[in-house]
Every structure is written in C-alpha cells, then in structure tokens.
Amino acid sequence: MVALLLLLFLVPFLLYVAAPQIRKMLSSGVCTSSTQLPGKVVVITGANTGIGKETAKDLAQRGARVYLACRDVQKGELVAKEIQNTTGNPQVLVRKLDLADTKSVRAFAENFLAEEKKLHILINNAGVMMCPYSKTADGFEMHMGVNHLGSGVTAYSVHPGTVNSELIRHSAAMRCMWRLFSFFIKTPQQGAQTSLYCALTEGLESLNGNHFSDCQVAWVSAQARNETIARRLWDVSCELLGLPTE
C-alpha cells in the first residue's frame, strides 16, 4: 500500500520535473531566419490571439507592415497597439475579416487592393475547431466554410503542433485536457515557428504544396498527395464559391 501511494506521488512529480524537457523536445522546430522585412506587406488572419498574434509580433519586429485581419476589430485594435508598443513598429494595422461570410472576405480583398499594390506574405492562420453545429452566412457547415472555403488555398500547409490557444474554446473536455497536460503543450510563440519558417526561409519555392511541421517537410497520407483528389476538391470548392475553376 505504501509502495502504491509512493508511486502515485512519484510519477506526477517526475512528469512535472521532466515537463520542460519534454516540451522542448516536442517544440524542436525553431525559425532561425534573421531576414528583415522593411517595405514588405503582410496579412495574417486571426491575428488577434494565439499563434497569429505571435506571428504578427515577430514579423512586425522585422519591420514589415502587418495587417491583422480579424473578425473582432475591437480586440484586434488592442493587440495592434500592444504589438506597436512592443516592437516600436507603428505599421500594424487592423482590418475587418469574417471568414464565415464570403461577402466579408471579398470586401476585405477589395479594400486591401485599394490600399496596397503588393502583398508579400499571406498567413492564413484563422480557424475553428469543435464548433457546435452551425452554418456560415452562405449556408456552409462552419468548419468547412471557415477553415477551407473562407481561407482559400495556400502555398504551404503547416501543423503547429499541440498549442495552448483559443482554438479549443468550444470544447470543455479539450480545455480540461489542455489544463491537465499544460506543461507538455507548446506556447503560442513556439506554435508560430513553422509559419515563420515558411514565410521567411529562402529557397522553399520548389516545395510549394508540401506540408510542414516543426520547420521541416512532414509526411502526409497517399490521399493527400493524390493529384486527382486535389483537382476535384479545387473544382468543387470553386463551384461552391461561384468562381472559375481555372
């Protein structure tokens, strides 16, 4: 009995002591680029919290003009001010973007084109997970409408790992799990590293379309590499959005 009680105490204690090293191991990918971005224009969706906020802070620190594309403009303005104060870069701007409404997506694009001649870096960071069943303004299921149709197609896909962010806000069970295993979960800054790596590292052009995790190309299933399936998904997506397929 004493041995069992000792074991029950010892295991959590050892996990607690080892947690920093385990987290470090799980967060092995780090963007080491020293690239500076004066004169470059960046758009980051969902940049008012979590990974998006940390990504915006890093790119602003490098001198870029950073647009925080957010559904909650008021919250975005507070974050923009915080990033401006932290980085000394006044070119952190907030623009309204609701990925659950294609009218908002089109309005954002039109307004951006009226402001800027070029877009150098686009990071589609915003997303939802485990939402209660609901539909977007256009009648699409929320996950499909926001994560795929609202965000569009990107050159790279990235997996940030298991990160302590607001993505799990719709699931009480996941929030409890996150608290229980918080010592092993990446911080938003650690979770931003792969997005930063893909945005800043030179010579990745030949790897367009690949999936990245921990700042390196990651394995994906055969279905994800199937060109026929990919083309079909593209065509169906364009059809749903009323866009030409070519």
XYZ file of C-alpha atoms in Angstrom, residues 95-194:
100
model
C -8.912 45.288 -40.912
C -12.272 43.549 -40.616
C -12.407 39.978 -41.941
C -15.047 37.386 -41.105
C -14.159 34.084 -42.766
C -17.671 32.803 -42.097
C -19.048 35.299 -44.625
C -17.760 35.352 -48.203
C -19.050 38.917 -48.598
C -16.679 39.941 -45.817
C -13.828 38.033 -47.494
C -14.436 39.785 -50.821
C -14.797 43.190 -49.151
C -11.515 42.666 -47.313
C -9.752 41.740 -50.563
C -11.179 44.739 -52.430
C -10.265 47.176 -49.659
C -6.771 45.726 -49.357
C -6.158 46.104 -53.098
C -7.263 49.710 -52.833
C -4.654 50.305 -50.105
C -1.695 48.227 -51.257
C -0.028 47.486 -54.577
C 1.565 44.237 -53.435
C 1.137 41.500 -50.859
C 4.414 39.798 -49.971
C 3.357 37.399 -47.234
C -0.062 35.866 -46.550
C -0.552 33.676 -43.490
C -3.974 32.066 -43.224
C -3.854 31.398 -39.512
C -7.508 31.750 -38.500
C -9.568 28.636 -37.976
C -12.217 26.945 -35.859
C -12.418 23.543 -34.199
C -15.145 21.525 -32.486
C -17.805 24.186 -33.016
C -21.394 23.296 -32.177
C -23.151 22.558 -35.459
C -23.811 25.818 -37.256
C -23.605 27.333 -40.705
C -21.808 30.294 -42.195
C -23.589 33.297 -43.682
C -23.506 31.452 -47.022
C -25.002 28.242 -45.664
C -21.829 26.144 -45.436
C -21.075 23.967 -42.404
C -18.936 26.157 -40.136
C -15.710 24.136 -40.174
C -15.793 23.698 -43.945
C -16.839 27.290 -44.531
C -14.192 28.921 -42.327
C -11.201 26.570 -42.465
C -11.359 25.739 -46.162
C -13.655 27.940 -48.217
C -13.110 31.102 -46.198
C -9.338 30.791 -46.021
C -8.804 29.710 -49.608
C -5.774 27.876 -50.951
C -2.270 28.423 -49.591
C 1.144 27.593 -50.984
C 2.117 25.590 -47.906
C 0.160 23.899 -45.170
C 1.632 23.817 -41.684
C 0.933 21.917 -38.489
C 1.966 23.982 -35.459
C 1.705 21.059 -33.062
C -0.384 20.976 -29.896
C -0.574 24.611 -28.832
C -2.185 26.408 -25.925
C -4.544 28.674 -27.866
C -8.203 29.668 -28.120
C -8.825 27.060 -30.832
C -10.287 24.688 -28.228
C -12.699 27.251 -26.760
C -15.779 25.314 -27.964
C -14.865 22.095 -26.149
C -14.995 21.896 -22.350
C -13.375 18.453 -22.452
C -10.438 19.710 -24.514
C -9.989 22.708 -22.206
C -9.736 20.334 -19.233
C -7.225 18.164 -21.105
C -5.163 21.226 -22.004
C -5.042 22.310 -18.360
C -4.130 18.825 -17.203
C -1.270 18.493 -19.685
C -0.334 22.178 -19.924
C 3.311 21.503 -19.143
C 3.629 19.445 -22.345
C 1.810 21.832 -24.688
C 3.518 24.407 -26.874
C 3.168 28.093 -26.160
C 1.718 30.274 -28.950
C 5.234 31.578 -29.639
C 6.525 28.037 -30.122
C 3.496 27.217 -32.251
C 4.252 30.162 -34.561
C 7.703 28.899 -35.541
C 6.698 26.780 -38.538
